[in-house]
Short mmCIF file of C-alpha atoms in Angstrom, two decimals:
data_model
loop_
_atom_site.label_atom_id
_atom_site.label_comp_id
_atom_site.label_asym_id
_atom_site.label_seq_id
_atom_site.Cartn_x
_atom_site.Cartn_y
_atom_site.Cartn_z
CA MET Y 1 17.00 1.72 25.59
CA ASP Y 2 18.12 -0.41 22.63
CA ARG Y 3 16.45 1.13 19.59
CA ARG Y 4 16.43 -2.17 17.73
CA ASN Y 5 14.51 -3.79 20.56
CA PHE Y 6 12.09 -0.88 20.55
CA ILE Y 7 11.02 -0.62 16.95
CA LYS Y 8 11.15 -4.24 15.86
CA THR Y 9 9.83 -5.63 19.03
CA ALA Y 10 6.98 -7.71 18.73
CA ALA Y 11 3.70 -8.38 20.27
CA ILE Y 12 1.47 -9.36 23.02
CA THR Y 13 -1.61 -9.28 25.05
CA GLY Y 14 -5.13 -9.95 25.67
CA THR Y 15 -7.19 -6.96 24.87
CA VAL Y 16 -9.37 -4.13 25.76
CA ALA Y 17 -11.58 -2.78 23.03
CA ALA Y 18 -14.48 -4.38 21.21
CA LEU Y 19 -14.33 -4.68 17.44
CA SER Y 20 -17.79 -3.38 16.71
CA PRO Y 21 -17.09 -2.29 13.10
CA LEU Y 22 -15.68 -5.73 12.32
CA GLU Y 23 -18.24 -7.76 14.20
CA SER Y 24 -21.14 -5.92 12.61
CA CYS Y 25 -19.88 -6.63 9.10
CA SER Y 26 -18.54 -10.16 9.49
CA PRO Y 27 -20.22 -13.53 9.12
CA THR Y 28 -21.38 -15.00 12.41
CA VAL Y 29 -20.63 -18.48 13.68
CA ASN Y 30 -22.96 -19.93 16.30
CA LYS Y 31 -21.66 -22.21 19.05
CA LYS Y 32 -22.91 -25.42 17.42
CA GLU Y 33 -21.29 -24.51 14.08
CA GLU Y 34 -18.09 -23.45 15.83
CA GLN Y 35 -17.66 -26.89 17.44
CA SER Y 36 -17.79 -28.60 14.03
CA VAL Y 37 -15.48 -26.24 12.15
CA ASP Y 38 -12.17 -27.62 10.90
CA TYR Y 39 -10.04 -24.49 10.74
CA ASN Y 40 -7.37 -26.27 8.70
CA THR Y 41 -9.70 -27.18 5.83
CA PHE Y 42 -10.23 -24.26 3.50
CA GLU Y 43 -10.76 -24.55 -0.24
CA LEU Y 44 -8.51 -21.57 -0.95
CA ASN Y 45 -5.69 -22.58 1.40
CA GLU Y 46 -2.31 -21.39 0.08
CA ILE Y 47 -3.81 -20.35 -3.25
CA THR Y 48 -1.87 -17.78 -5.28
CA ALA Y 49 -3.10 -14.78 -7.24
CA GLY Y 50 -2.27 -16.58 -10.48
CA GLN Y 51 -4.22 -19.69 -9.50
CA LEU Y 52 -7.21 -17.58 -8.52
CA GLN Y 53 -7.05 -15.73 -11.83
CA GLN Y 54 -7.15 -19.07 -13.62
CA LYS Y 55 -10.16 -20.22 -11.63
CA MET Y 56 -12.00 -16.98 -12.41
CA GLN Y 57 -11.03 -17.20 -16.07
CA ASP Y 58 -12.28 -20.80 -16.21
CA LYS Y 59 -15.49 -19.70 -14.47
CA ASP Y 60 -14.89 -22.12 -11.63
CA LEU Y 61 -15.19 -19.20 -9.23
CA SER Y 62 -16.23 -15.57 -9.42
CA SER Y 63 -14.55 -12.78 -7.50
CA GLU Y 64 -17.75 -12.39 -5.50
CA GLU Y 65 -17.59 -16.05 -4.47
CA VAL Y 66 -13.91 -15.77 -3.59
CA VAL Y 67 -14.50 -12.69 -1.43
CA GLN Y 68 -17.39 -14.39 0.36
CA MET Y 69 -15.19 -17.40 1.09
CA TYR Y 70 -12.56 -15.18 2.66
CA LEU Y 71 -15.17 -13.27 4.68
CA ASP Y 72 -16.47 -16.59 6.01
CA ARG Y 73 -12.91 -17.63 6.80
CA ILE Y 74 -12.37 -14.38 8.75
CA GLY Y 75 -15.52 -15.06 10.75
CA GLN Y 76 -14.38 -18.56 11.63
CA VAL Y 77 -10.68 -18.04 12.33
CA ASP Y 78 -10.17 -14.39 13.21
CA LEU Y 79 -13.22 -13.66 15.35
CA LYS Y 80 -13.98 -17.17 16.56
CA GLY Y 81 -11.86 -20.30 16.88
CA PRO Y 82 -8.21 -19.23 17.34
CA GLU Y 83 -9.32 -15.57 17.65
CA LEU Y 84 -6.30 -14.17 15.83
CA ARG Y 85 -7.73 -10.64 15.76
CA SER Y 86 -5.74 -9.72 12.68
CA VAL Y 87 -8.64 -7.85 11.06
CA ILE Y 88 -9.71 -4.54 12.57
CA GLU Y 89 -12.56 -3.68 10.17
CA ILE Y 90 -14.32 -5.36 7.25
CA ASN Y 91 -15.06 -3.34 4.13
CA PRO Y 92 -18.90 -3.43 3.91
CA ASP Y 93 -18.66 -2.76 0.16
CA ALA Y 94 -16.27 -5.65 -0.58
CA LEU Y 95 -18.87 -7.92 -2.15
CA GLU Y 96 -20.30 -5.14 -4.29
CA ILE Y 97 -16.81 -4.23 -5.53
CA ALA Y 98 -16.23 -7.89 -6.41
CA LYS Y 99 -19.54 -8.03 -8.30
CA GLN Y 100 -18.57 -4.99 -10.35
CA LEU Y 101 -15.22 -6.56 -11.23
CA ASP Y 102 -17.02 -9.75 -12.23
CA ARG Y 103 -19.22 -7.74 -14.55
CA GLU Y 104 -16.12 -6.21 -16.11
CA ARG Y 105 -14.67 -9.69 -16.61
CA THR Y 106 -17.77 -10.91 -18.42
CA LYS Y 107 -17.36 -7.98 -20.81
CA GLY Y 108 -13.74 -8.94 -21.51
CA LYS Y 109 -12.13 -6.24 -19.38
CA ILE Y 110 -9.32 -7.59 -17.20
CA ARG Y 111 -7.39 -4.85 -15.44
CA GLY Y 112 -4.35 -7.03 -14.74
CA PRO Y 113 -3.11 -9.82 -12.46
CA LEU Y 114 -4.83 -8.31 -9.40
CA HIS Y 115 -8.29 -8.17 -11.02
CA GLY Y 116 -10.77 -9.54 -8.48
CA ILE Y 117 -8.09 -10.58 -5.97
CA PRO Y 118 -8.93 -10.01 -2.27
CA VAL Y 119 -6.35 -7.96 -0.36
CA MET Y 120 -6.11 -6.24 3.00
CA ILE Y 121 -4.28 -3.10 4.08
CA LYS Y 122 -2.93 -1.89 7.40
CA ASP Y 123 -5.16 0.47 9.37
CA ASN Y 124 -2.76 3.41 9.11
CA ILE Y 125 -3.48 3.83 5.38
CA ASP Y 126 -6.17 6.29 4.25
CA THR Y 127 -9.23 4.98 2.43
CA ALA Y 128 -12.04 7.25 1.26
CA ASP Y 129 -14.74 4.67 1.88
CA LYS Y 130 -16.86 3.38 4.75
CA MET Y 131 -13.84 2.13 6.70
CA MET Y 132 -12.07 4.25 9.28
CA THR Y 133 -8.35 5.05 9.36
CA THR Y 134 -7.19 4.98 12.98
CA ALA Y 135 -3.69 3.44 13.35
CA GLY Y 136 -5.46 1.26 15.92
CA SER Y 137 -6.07 4.17 18.29
CA MET Y 138 -9.38 5.16 19.82
CA ALA Y 139 -8.17 8.75 19.45
CA LEU Y 140 -9.02 8.48 15.73
CA SER Y 141 -12.17 6.40 16.17
CA GLY Y 142 -14.80 7.63 13.73
CA PHE Y 143 -12.26 9.26 11.42
CA HIS Y 144 -12.88 8.71 7.70
CA ALA Y 145 -10.11 9.91 5.43
CA PRO Y 146 -11.17 12.49 2.84
CA ALA Y 147 -9.23 10.77 0.04
CA ASP Y 148 -7.58 7.46 -0.77
CA ALA Y 149 -3.86 7.15 -0.17
CA PHE Y 150 -1.95 7.11 -3.47
CA ILE Y 151 -1.26 3.37 -3.19
CA VAL Y 152 -4.93 2.66 -2.39
CA ARG Y 153 -5.96 4.49 -5.55
CA LYS Y 154 -3.44 2.39 -7.50
CA LEU Y 155 -4.79 -0.72 -5.78
CA ARG Y 156 -8.35 0.01 -6.84
CA GLU Y 157 -7.26 0.88 -10.39
CA ALA Y 158 -5.47 -2.47 -10.59
CA GLY Y 159 -8.76 -4.23 -9.83
CA ALA Y 160 -7.94 -5.62 -6.40
CA VAL Y 161 -10.80 -6.05 -3.93
CA LEU Y 162 -10.01 -4.31 -0.64
CA ILE Y 163 -11.83 -6.56 1.80
CA ALA Y 164 -10.59 -5.28 5.16
CA LYS Y 165 -8.14 -3.27 7.19
CA THR Y 166 -5.72 -5.06 9.48
CA ASN Y 167 -4.89 -4.66 13.14
CA LEU Y 168 -1.45 -3.35 14.04
CA SER Y 169 0.81 -2.26 16.84
CA GLU Y 170 -0.95 0.98 17.74
CA TRP Y 171 0.53 4.04 15.99
CA ALA Y 172 2.87 1.58 14.23
CA ASN Y 173 4.65 0.79 17.51
CA ILE Y 174 5.98 4.29 18.21
CA ARG Y 175 4.13 5.03 21.47
CA SER Y 176 6.06 3.15 24.15
CA THR Y 177 9.38 1.37 24.71
CA ARG Y 178 7.47 -1.37 26.56
CA SER Y 179 4.72 -2.02 24.03
CA SER Y 180 3.26 -5.31 22.91
CA SER Y 181 3.52 -5.61 19.15
CA GLY Y 182 0.16 -6.32 17.59
CA TRP Y 183 -1.80 -4.64 20.39
CA SER Y 184 -3.98 -1.63 19.71
CA GLY Y 185 -6.60 0.12 21.78
CA ARG Y 186 -9.13 -0.32 19.00
CA GLY Y 187 -8.26 -3.82 17.78
CA GLY Y 188 -6.96 -5.60 20.85
CA GLN Y 189 -4.14 -8.13 20.70
CA CYS Y 190 -3.33 -9.74 17.38
CA ARG Y 191 -1.92 -13.27 17.78
CA ASN Y 192 0.48 -15.57 15.96
CA PRO Y 193 -1.34 -18.23 13.90
CA TYR Y 194 1.37 -20.82 14.63
CA ASP Y 195 0.79 -20.42 18.36
CA PRO Y 196 -1.79 -17.86 19.54
CA SER Y 197 0.04 -17.47 22.84
CA ARG Y 198 2.97 -15.97 20.91
CA SER Y 199 3.68 -12.63 19.28
CA PRO Y 200 2.91 -11.86 15.63
CA CYS Y 201 5.69 -9.22 15.71
CA GLY Y 202 4.86 -5.76 14.45
CA SER Y 203 3.92 -3.25 13.60
CA SER Y 204 2.23 -4.75 10.50
CA SER Y 205 1.03 -7.58 12.69
CA GLY Y 206 -2.44 -8.07 11.27
CA SER Y 207 -1.22 -7.97 7.68
CA GLY Y 208 1.32 -10.72 8.39
CA VAL Y 209 -1.13 -12.88 10.31
CA ALA Y 210 -3.99 -12.47 7.81
CA VAL Y 211 -1.81 -13.53 4.87
CA SER Y 212 -0.26 -16.44 6.76
CA ALA Y 213 -3.60 -17.72 8.08
CA ASN Y 214 -5.14 -17.57 4.59
CA LEU Y 215 -7.62 -14.79 5.37
CA CYS Y 216 -6.68 -12.99 2.13
CA VAL Y 217 -4.31 -13.47 -0.80
CA MET Y 218 -1.94 -10.61 0.02
CA ALA Y 219 -1.74 -7.51 2.17
CA ILE Y 220 0.01 -4.17 2.55
CA GLY Y 221 2.16 -3.41 5.54
CA THR Y 222 4.22 -0.36 6.42
CA GLU Y 223 7.74 -0.21 7.81
CA THR Y 224 9.84 2.34 9.59
CA ASP Y 225 12.26 -0.23 11.03
CA GLY Y 226 11.29 -3.90 10.80
CA SER Y 227 7.52 -3.49 10.63
CA ILE Y 228 7.13 -5.41 7.35
CA VAL Y 229 9.99 -7.89 7.51
CA CYS Y 230 9.63 -8.94 11.16
CA PRO Y 231 5.91 -9.88 11.02
CA SER Y 232 6.57 -11.50 7.63
CA GLY Y 233 9.43 -13.60 9.00
CA ILE Y 234 7.67 -14.55 12.23
CA ASN Y 235 4.45 -15.49 10.40
CA GLY Y 236 6.19 -17.53 7.70
CA ILE Y 237 5.48 -15.36 4.67
CA VAL Y 238 7.27 -13.16 2.12
CA GLY Y 239 7.63 -9.44 2.78
CA ILE Y 240 9.27 -6.73 0.69
CA LYS Y 241 10.54 -3.52 2.28
CA PRO Y 242 11.03 -1.37 -0.85
CA THR Y 243 13.53 1.39 -1.38
CA VAL Y 244 12.05 4.48 0.27
CA GLY Y 245 10.18 6.26 -2.52
CA LEU Y 246 9.31 3.27 -4.72
CA TRP Y 247 5.84 3.23 -3.17
CA SER Y 248 4.28 6.58 -2.24
CA ARG Y 249 3.74 7.34 1.45
CA HIS Y 250 1.14 10.04 0.88
CA GLY Y 251 -2.04 9.23 2.80
CA ILE Y 252 -0.30 7.05 5.39
CA ILE Y 253 -0.20 7.99 9.09
CA PRO Y 254 3.50 8.71 9.54
CA ILE Y 255 6.35 8.11 11.93
CA SER Y 256 9.38 9.21 9.94
CA HIS Y 257 9.38 10.64 6.42
CA SER Y 258 13.02 9.67 6.03
CA GLN Y 259 12.33 5.97 6.68
CA ASP Y 260 8.63 5.17 6.30
CA THR Y 261 7.54 2.98 3.40
CA PRO Y 262 4.60 0.71 2.62
CA GLY Y 263 5.27 -2.65 1.01
CA PRO Y 264 3.74 -5.96 -0.09
CA MET Y 265 3.23 -9.04 2.08
CA ALA Y 266 2.29 -12.36 0.46
CA ARG Y 267 2.75 -16.12 0.76
CA THR Y 268 4.98 -16.36 -2.31
CA VAL Y 269 7.69 -14.28 -3.92
CA THR Y 270 5.67 -14.31 -7.14
CA ASP Y 271 2.63 -12.68 -5.55
CA ALA Y 272 4.82 -10.15 -3.74
CA ALA Y 273 6.53 -9.27 -7.03
CA ILE Y 274 3.18 -8.81 -8.79
CA PHE Y 275 2.01 -6.55 -5.99
CA LEU Y 276 5.25 -4.55 -5.89
CA GLY Y 277 5.10 -3.52 -9.54
CA ALA Y 278 1.38 -2.76 -9.50
CA LEU Y 279 1.63 -0.06 -6.81
CA ALA Y 280 5.02 1.47 -7.61
CA GLY Y 281 5.22 4.87 -9.24
CA LYS Y 282 5.79 8.59 -8.91
CA ASP Y 283 3.40 10.69 -6.85
CA GLU Y 284 3.60 14.48 -6.90
CA LYS Y 285 2.52 14.54 -3.25
CA ASP Y 286 5.47 12.44 -2.10
CA PRO Y 287 8.82 14.01 -3.07
CA ALA Y 288 10.68 10.77 -2.31
CA THR Y 289 9.08 9.19 -5.39
CA ASN Y 290 10.86 11.73 -7.59
CA ASN Y 291 14.04 9.73 -7.00
CA ILE Y 292 12.70 6.67 -8.82
CA PRO Y 293 15.10 5.97 -11.74
CA GLU Y 294 13.63 6.27 -15.22
CA ASN Y 295 14.66 2.70 -16.05
CA ILE Y 296 12.94 1.14 -13.02
CA PRO Y 297 10.96 -2.03 -13.93
CA GLN Y 298 7.21 -1.68 -14.29
CA ASP Y 299 6.76 -5.43 -13.84
CA TYR Y 300 8.99 -7.41 -11.48
CA THR Y 301 7.69 -10.84 -12.49
CA GLY Y 302 10.24 -10.97 -15.30
CA PHE Y 303 12.93 -11.45 -12.64
CA LEU Y 304 11.42 -14.64 -11.21
CA ASP Y 305 14.28 -16.95 -12.15
CA SER Y 306 14.50 -20.33 -10.41
CA SER Y 307 18.19 -20.56 -11.34
CA GLY Y 308 18.89 -17.02 -10.09
CA LEU Y 309 21.29 -18.12 -7.35
CA GLN Y 310 23.73 -19.71 -9.79
CA ASN Y 311 26.99 -17.72 -9.71
CA ALA Y 312 25.37 -15.07 -7.50
CA ARG Y 313 27.90 -13.49 -5.16
CA ILE Y 314 26.34 -13.37 -1.70
CA GLY Y 315 27.70 -11.77 1.47
CA ILE Y 316 26.63 -13.39 4.74
CA ILE Y 317 26.45 -10.81 7.53
CA ARG Y 318 27.99 -13.01 10.22
CA ASP Y 319 27.88 -10.35 12.92
CA PHE Y 320 24.08 -10.13 12.57
CA MET Y 321 23.96 -13.75 13.73
CA GLY Y 322 24.72 -15.27 17.12
CA PHE Y 323 21.58 -14.16 18.97
CA HIS Y 324 19.98 -17.65 18.84
CA SER Y 325 21.80 -20.97 18.25
CA GLU Y 326 18.89 -22.56 16.39
CA VAL Y 327 18.62 -19.55 14.06
CA ASP Y 328 22.34 -19.97 13.34
CA LYS Y 329 21.71 -23.61 12.42
CA LEU Y 330 19.00 -22.55 9.96
CA MET Y 331 21.38 -19.98 8.51
CA GLU Y 332 24.11 -22.59 7.98
CA SER Y 333 21.56 -24.84 6.26
CA ALA Y 334 20.42 -21.95 4.03
CA ILE Y 335 24.05 -21.18 3.15
CA SER Y 336 24.59 -24.82 2.18
CA ASP Y 337 21.43 -24.76 0.06
CA MET Y 338 22.63 -21.66 -1.79
CA LYS Y 339 26.10 -23.12 -2.33
CA GLU Y 340 24.59 -26.30 -3.73
CA VAL Y 341 22.95 -24.42 -6.58
CA GLY Y 342 26.07 -22.46 -7.42
CA ALA Y 343 26.03 -19.35 -5.25
CA ILE Y 344 29.40 -17.93 -4.27
CA ILE Y 345 29.39 -17.25 -0.53
CA THR Y 346 31.51 -14.68 1.31
CA ASP Y 347 31.39 -13.61 4.95
CA VAL Y 348 31.08 -9.89 5.67
CA ARG Y 349 30.89 -7.75 8.78
CA CYS Y 350 28.44 -4.86 9.08
CA SER Y 351 27.94 -4.13 12.78
CA GLU Y 352 30.94 -1.90 13.48
CA LYS Y 353 28.83 1.30 13.45
CA ARG Y 354 25.52 -0.29 14.45
CA ARG Y 355 25.28 1.41 17.82
CA GLU Y 356 26.09 4.82 16.32
CA TRP Y 357 23.53 4.61 13.52
CA GLY Y 358 20.96 3.25 15.96
CA ASN Y 359 21.41 6.13 18.42
CA ALA Y 360 21.23 8.67 15.60
CA GLU Y 361 18.11 7.02 14.16
CA TRP Y 362 16.40 7.32 17.54
CA GLN Y 363 16.85 11.09 17.55
CA VAL Y 364 15.54 11.27 13.98
CA PHE Y 365 12.42 9.39 15.06
CA LEU Y 366 11.73 11.75 17.97
CA TYR Y 367 11.95 14.83 15.76
CA GLU Y 368 10.17 13.48 12.70
CA LEU Y 369 7.33 11.82 14.61
CA LYS Y 370 6.11 15.14 16.01
CA ALA Y 371 6.62 17.11 12.77
CA ASP Y 372 5.15 14.46 10.46
CA MET Y 373 2.20 13.56 12.68
CA ASN Y 374 1.24 17.22 13.10
CA LYS Y 375 1.45 17.73 9.35
CA TYR Y 376 -0.70 14.67 8.58
CA LEU Y 377 -3.40 15.68 11.08
CA SER Y 378 -3.38 19.36 10.06
CA GLU Y 379 -4.25 18.34 6.51
CA ARG Y 380 -7.33 16.42 7.71
CA PRO Y 381 -9.68 18.93 9.34
CA ASN Y 382 -12.26 16.26 10.12
CA ALA Y 383 -9.82 14.30 12.31
CA PRO Y 384 -10.89 14.26 15.98
CA VAL Y 385 -7.32 15.06 17.06
CA ARG Y 386 -5.18 17.65 15.29
CA THR Y 387 -1.72 17.36 16.85
CA LEU Y 388 0.53 14.91 18.68
CA LYS Y 389 -0.26 16.87 21.84
CA ASP Y 390 -3.98 16.19 21.28
CA ILE Y 391 -3.24 12.46 21.04
CA ILE Y 392 -1.23 12.58 24.27
CA ASP Y 393 -4.09 14.36 26.02
CA PHE Y 394 -6.64 11.87 24.68
CA ASN Y 395 -4.58 8.93 25.91
CA THR Y 396 -4.23 10.51 29.34
CA ALA Y 397 -7.97 11.12 29.59
CA ASN Y 398 -8.77 7.61 28.35
CA ALA Y 399 -5.96 5.70 30.01
CA ASP Y 400 -8.21 2.77 30.97
CA VAL Y 401 -8.74 1.98 27.28
CA GLU Y 402 -5.56 3.29 25.68
CA MET Y 403 -2.93 2.67 28.35
CA PRO Y 404 -3.97 -0.38 30.38
CA TRP Y 405 -0.60 -2.09 29.83
CA PHE Y 406 1.98 0.41 28.61
CA ASP Y 407 2.44 4.17 28.59
CA GLN Y 408 3.22 6.80 25.92
CA GLU Y 409 6.73 7.88 26.90
CA ILE Y 410 7.93 8.04 23.28
CA PHE Y 411 5.12 10.46 22.43
CA LEU Y 412 6.12 12.58 25.41
CA MET Y 413 9.78 12.61 24.40
CA SER Y 414 8.85 13.54 20.83
CA GLN Y 415 6.57 16.35 21.99
CA GLU Y 416 9.51 17.95 23.79
CA LYS Y 417 11.60 18.18 20.62
CA GLY Y 418 11.89 21.30 18.49
CA ASP Y 419 11.44 21.64 14.75
CA LEU Y 420 13.33 20.04 11.87
CA ALA Y 421 15.71 22.97 11.54
CA GLU Y 422 17.48 22.12 14.79
CA LYS Y 423 21.14 21.07 14.57
CA GLU Y 424 20.60 17.96 16.71
CA TYR Y 425 18.09 16.64 14.19
CA LEU Y 426 20.09 17.54 11.08
CA ASP Y 427 23.26 15.99 12.48
CA ALA Y 428 21.44 12.80 13.51
CA LEU Y 429 19.76 12.50 10.12
CA ASN Y 430 23.03 12.93 8.26
CA GLU Y 431 24.94 10.53 10.53
CA SER Y 432 22.37 7.74 10.48
CA LYS Y 433 21.96 7.78 6.69
CA LYS Y 434 25.68 8.09 6.01
CA LEU Y 435 26.70 5.22 8.30
CA ALA Y 436 24.02 2.77 7.17
CA ARG Y 437 24.40 3.50 3.45
CA GLU Y 438 28.18 3.33 3.54
CA THR Y 439 27.98 0.01 5.37
CA ILE Y 440 25.87 -1.57 2.62
CA ASP Y 441 27.62 0.11 -0.29
CA ASN Y 442 31.11 -0.75 0.96
CA ALA Y 443 30.24 -4.37 1.75
CA LEU Y 444 28.76 -4.88 -1.73
CA HIS Y 445 31.51 -3.00 -3.57
CA GLU Y 446 34.60 -4.32 -1.83
CA GLN Y 447 33.86 -7.94 -2.68
CA ASN Y 448 31.74 -7.39 -5.79
CA LEU Y 449 28.63 -8.87 -4.17
CA SER Y 450 25.10 -9.11 -5.55
CA VAL Y 451 23.38 -8.97 -2.15
CA LEU Y 452 23.87 -9.28 1.57
CA VAL Y 453 22.03 -11.96 3.54
CA ALA Y 454 21.12 -12.15 7.24
CA PRO Y 455 18.47 -13.75 9.47
CA THR Y 456 15.24 -11.74 9.63
CA ASN Y 457 14.09 -12.73 13.11
CA ALA Y 458 14.20 -15.07 16.06
CA PRO Y 459 11.26 -17.39 16.76
CA ALA Y 460 8.15 -15.66 18.11
CA TRP Y 461 8.24 -14.96 21.84
CA THR Y 462 5.32 -15.39 24.22
CA ILE Y 463 2.92 -12.50 24.62
CA ASP Y 464 3.69 -10.58 27.78
CA LEU Y 465 1.48 -7.60 28.46
CA VAL Y 466 3.19 -6.78 31.73
CA ASN Y 467 6.79 -6.61 30.51
CA GLY Y 468 6.35 -5.97 26.81
CA ASP Y 469 8.12 -7.59 23.86
CA HIS Y 470 11.10 -9.92 24.11
CA PHE Y 471 12.79 -9.23 20.80
CA ILE Y 472 16.33 -10.68 20.73
CA GLY Y 473 17.70 -10.21 17.22
CA GLY Y 474 17.22 -9.35 13.55
CA SER Y 475 18.61 -7.34 10.68
CA SER Y 476 16.05 -4.74 9.66
CA ASP Y 477 17.85 -1.64 10.93
CA LEU Y 478 20.46 -1.63 8.17
CA THR Y 479 17.96 -1.25 5.31
CA ALA Y 480 15.47 0.78 7.35
CA ILE Y 481 17.92 3.56 8.12
CA SER Y 482 19.64 3.53 4.73
CA GLY Y 483 16.29 3.51 2.90
CA TYR Y 484 17.51 0.55 0.84
CA PRO Y 485 15.36 -2.49 -0.06
CA SER Y 486 15.13 -5.94 1.51
CA ILE Y 487 13.01 -9.03 1.06
CA THR Y 488 12.40 -11.77 3.59
CA VAL Y 489 11.43 -15.34 2.67
CA PRO Y 490 10.75 -18.35 4.94
CA MET Y 491 14.01 -20.05 5.98
CA GLY Y 492 12.60 -22.79 8.22
CA GLN Y 493 11.05 -23.34 11.61
CA ILE Y 494 12.23 -23.73 15.19
CA HIS Y 495 9.84 -25.79 17.32
CA GLY Y 496 7.12 -25.04 14.78
CA LEU Y 497 7.78 -21.28 14.74
CA PRO Y 498 8.88 -19.66 11.44
CA VAL Y 499 12.12 -17.80 10.87
CA GLY Y 500 12.86 -15.65 7.80
CA LEU Y 501 15.93 -15.04 5.66
CA SER Y 502 16.56 -11.47 4.49
CA PHE Y 503 18.13 -10.49 1.16
CA ILE Y 504 19.51 -6.93 1.34
CA GLY Y 505 20.60 -4.84 -1.64
CA LYS Y 506 21.44 -1.43 -2.98
CA ALA Y 507 18.87 1.30 -3.63
CA TRP Y 508 16.29 0.59 -6.34
CA ASP Y 509 17.61 -2.95 -6.91
CA GLU Y 510 14.46 -4.82 -5.91
CA ALA Y 511 14.78 -6.82 -9.13
CA THR Y 512 17.97 -8.56 -7.96
CA LEU Y 513 16.50 -9.29 -4.54
CA ILE Y 514 13.38 -10.80 -6.09
CA LYS Y 515 15.47 -12.95 -8.45
CA LEU Y 516 17.57 -14.42 -5.64
CA ALA Y 517 14.73 -14.74 -3.13
CA PHE Y 518 12.59 -16.54 -5.71
CA ALA Y 519 15.40 -18.99 -6.48
CA PHE Y 520 15.85 -19.70 -2.76
CA GLU Y 521 12.10 -20.13 -2.26
CA GLN Y 522 11.73 -22.48 -5.22
CA GLY Y 523 14.78 -24.50 -4.23
CA THR Y 524 13.91 -24.95 -0.55
CA GLY Y 525 10.11 -24.68 -0.18
CA LYS Y 526 10.27 -23.63 3.47
CA ARG Y 527 6.81 -22.04 3.71
CA ILE Y 528 4.59 -24.21 5.94
CA ALA Y 529 1.03 -23.07 6.59
CA PRO Y 530 -0.04 -22.76 10.24
CA VAL Y 531 -2.07 -25.59 11.73
CA PHE Y 532 -4.78 -24.65 14.21
#
C-alpha cells in the first residue's frame, strides 16, 4: 500500500447514521421554504474576522445576530439543499455564549480579534460542554470529555464562539486503507461544496467544507499527514499545518504523537494568521510545546506583507509535480506570478528518499496509534471504550453501522504491534524524521532558500464508497513526517475544482510562510467561493 495514498486520501459516500444531535439543535427548513432558498445569497458571504469585528464595533450586528445567521445558514446548506454534512453537532449554548460576549462588548471589554467570532472545531477535539467528542465513531457516541482541550480553553479565552463540531474522516482516516475521506459512522458522508458528488478530502473534511461554504468564519482541523492541507486545498481555502508543538495536542484523540498537530483553517491568510497566534503556546501536558523558541511571535499578523515575495528565494519541488498535467499548468502560472513580483525561483529535488521515509512513517503510525489511543482512552474513565481493542470489538459487533463500506485493517495491524520500546519502532521513528528533516534542511541551505513550494493537491475526485479514495498526488508527507510547518493557499481551479499551493519551511518559521503566502494571495486572488 502507498502510505501517501492512504493518509491523504480523500473522501466519499452516501451515509449511514442519522445526525440526531445536529438535527435537534439546528434551524429547520420546510419544503416550501427550501424551494425558495437561494443558497448563494448570504449576507456574511466571504466576510473576514476583521470585517465582522468592525460591524460589531459599529453596532451594525451583534455576535448573537451573527451566530444566528450562521446557524440558519447551516440549516439551509448543510442539512438541506446541497446537504454537505460538514457539521456533526451544533453547540446548543452557542447563542448564549454570543450574548455573554455581547454584554462584555457593551461594557468595553474586547478580548481580542476573535471576540464574538463564530468558529467550528473538528470532532476529535475535547470540549467540556454539551457536545460529544467522538472522532465520528459510534463507539464514542454519548462520550462527553471531562475537560476542554488546551486549544479549546485558549479559544474560549480569546472570545471566539464555538458554534459546532465538524464531521471528519472517522478516527482521522486511520481505520482502513480503502476508506472514503469525509465519511464517519456518526456523521455520514461529508461532500465537496464545489461539486457534492466529489470528495472534500480529509481527514479535516468538515472543517474545510464549513469554512469554504461560509458556514463559519474559521475552523480548527488536525493533521497527521495531509489532514489540514488537503481539505484546505481541495475546498479552496487557506490551511496552516504548524510546526509540531506550536499548538498543544493535549485533549485531542490521537494517531501519532510524533506527527499530530491541530491547525487553523480560514478563507484568508489574515484570518489564519490571527487564529494561529491566538492558540499557540506552551502546555505542561504536551511536552512537544516545550520546544517552542522563546522568541516565537505572539502575533503573526505583523508578517502580513503584500510585497513579501520581492527578492524571496523560492525552491520549486519539481519532483512533487507531474501527477496531473493541469496542476502542472497552474504551478507554472504561479511560478510566473511570483517571478513577476520579484521572487527568485530555483528548482529543487526532494523525492530521492520519499519511499524510504514513507515506509518508515507507516511503521511509526502502527505503533503510535495503539499506544497513543490506549493512553487517551485510559485517561477518560467515562469513555464507553477504553482501548483500541475495545474499538475493534465494537466495530465488529456493529459492522452494519460502522463498516458498511470499508473495514478496519489498519486498527488490526496496529493492535498486533508491541510497545514503543521495540527496536522496529525506534528505528522507523529515527529514520523517518532524519530523512524528511534532512531533505528540507539541505534543500533550503544548499541554495540559500526562504521556502520550498509544491502543489498541495489534485482536483477533487468523485466519491466512491465501493473502491475508496482516488488520491493521485500532493506534498504533505514532507512536512508531516519532519514536523515542520506548511501553509496552503488557493492556486486556481481545474474545471471548477480548487487546487492549492503549499509553502514549506523550516521548524518554527511560520512567520516566513505567512509573509510569502499572504503576498501570493494578495497578488493573485485565486479564492473563488463555491456556487450551489
